[in-house]
Amino acid sequence: ARARLLRAARAGDGAADHALALRALAGDPPDMVEAVARCRRAVARGYAPARALLDQLSAAADPGLLQAATAREPVLDTPGN
């Protein structure tokens, strides 16, 4: 399922980015940087349901985490991410 979501996200599917953000949050430990980066991209792609999650994550995050998410965004579609 993750491979299909990654392919869809690479193709520009905001819903897939949102689903991957939720999966990142469900990890042990949660990958907050991945979740914020994917939510930002889902919102940028016009997927409105991701906005509420992004708002919650951004409000709870420290500035360092938000900077790390900004750095991660350009490499979301590279192998291994």
Tab-separated table of C-alpha atoms in Angstrom:
chain	number	residue	atom	x	y	z
A	1	ALA	CA	0.000	0.000	0.000
A	2	ARG	CA	2.836	2.403	0.820
A	3	ALA	CA	4.397	1.890	-2.611
A	4	ARG	CA	1.103	2.795	-4.309
A	5	LEU	CA	0.759	5.902	-2.147
A	6	LEU	CA	4.318	6.957	-2.952
A	7	ARG	CA	3.698	6.544	-6.694
A	8	ALA	CA	0.500	8.574	-6.436
A	9	ALA	CA	2.246	11.298	-4.425
A	10	ARG	CA	5.034	11.493	-7.011
A	11	ALA	CA	2.336	11.928	-9.655
A	12	GLY	CA	0.893	14.949	-7.820
A	13	ASP	CA	-1.922	13.389	-5.777
A	14	GLY	CA	-2.530	15.557	-2.694
A	15	ALA	CA	-4.713	12.889	-1.085
A	16	ALA	CA	-1.800	10.447	-1.266
A	17	ASP	CA	0.476	12.979	0.449
A	18	HIS	CA	-2.164	13.404	3.168
A	19	ALA	CA	-2.402	9.628	3.640
A	20	LEU	CA	1.393	9.382	3.856
A	21	ALA	CA	1.387	12.163	6.462
A	22	LEU	CA	-1.086	10.181	8.559
A	23	ARG	CA	1.076	7.061	8.193
A	24	ALA	CA	4.120	9.055	9.332
A	25	LEU	CA	2.211	10.120	12.449
A	26	ALA	CA	1.224	6.522	13.169
A	27	GLY	CA	4.835	5.321	13.102
A	28	ASP	CA	6.796	4.316	16.153
A	29	PRO	CA	8.187	6.866	16.746
A	30	PRO	CA	6.071	9.282	14.732
A	31	ASP	CA	7.961	11.122	11.991
A	32	MET	CA	6.712	14.641	12.606
A	33	VAL	CA	9.022	16.169	9.996
A	34	GLU	CA	7.660	13.861	7.289
A	35	ALA	CA	4.083	14.504	8.403
A	36	VAL	CA	4.430	18.296	8.254
A	37	ALA	CA	6.248	18.210	4.907
A	38	ARG	CA	3.641	15.958	3.308
A	39	CYS	CA	0.724	17.949	4.751
A	40	ARG	CA	2.199	21.156	3.384
A	41	ARG	CA	2.507	19.593	-0.046
A	42	ALA	CA	-1.010	18.158	0.072
A	43	VAL	CA	-2.379	21.624	0.869
A	44	ALA	CA	-0.265	23.181	-1.889
A	45	ARG	CA	-1.738	20.641	-4.296
A	46	GLY	CA	-5.237	21.753	-3.386
A	47	TYR	CA	-6.213	18.888	-1.081
A	48	ALA	CA	-8.305	20.859	1.434
A	49	PRO	CA	-8.764	18.104	4.085
A	50	ALA	CA	-5.037	18.280	4.839
A	51	ARG	CA	-5.343	21.916	6.007
A	52	ALA	CA	-6.773	21.059	9.448
A	53	LEU	CA	-4.035	18.520	10.164
A	54	LEU	CA	-1.349	20.938	8.961
A	55	ASP	CA	-2.727	23.673	11.213
A	56	GLN	CA	-2.658	21.355	14.240
A	57	LEU	CA	0.842	20.078	13.516
A	58	SER	CA	2.214	23.559	12.879
A	59	ALA	CA	0.707	24.938	16.091
A	60	ALA	CA	2.287	22.157	18.156
A	61	ALA	CA	5.668	22.111	16.413
A	62	ASP	CA	8.789	23.938	17.465
A	63	PRO	CA	10.600	26.151	14.928
A	64	GLY	CA	13.362	23.578	14.403
A	65	LEU	CA	10.874	20.937	13.335
A	66	LEU	CA	9.223	23.339	10.906
A	67	GLN	CA	12.620	24.207	9.405
A	68	ALA	CA	13.438	20.512	9.045
A	69	ALA	CA	10.109	19.967	7.273
A	70	THR	CA	10.921	22.806	4.882
A	71	ALA	CA	14.240	21.131	4.095
A	72	ARG	CA	12.569	17.738	3.574
A	73	GLU	CA	9.913	18.941	1.114
A	74	PRO	CA	12.183	19.084	-1.981
A	75	VAL	CA	13.342	15.491	-1.465
A	76	LEU	CA	10.012	13.811	-0.696
A	77	ASP	CA	9.986	12.043	-4.051
A	78	THR	CA	13.578	10.849	-4.046
A	79	PRO	CA	14.224	7.130	-3.508
A	80	GLY	CA	14.318	6.220	0.157
A	81	ASN	CA	11.856	8.887	1.246
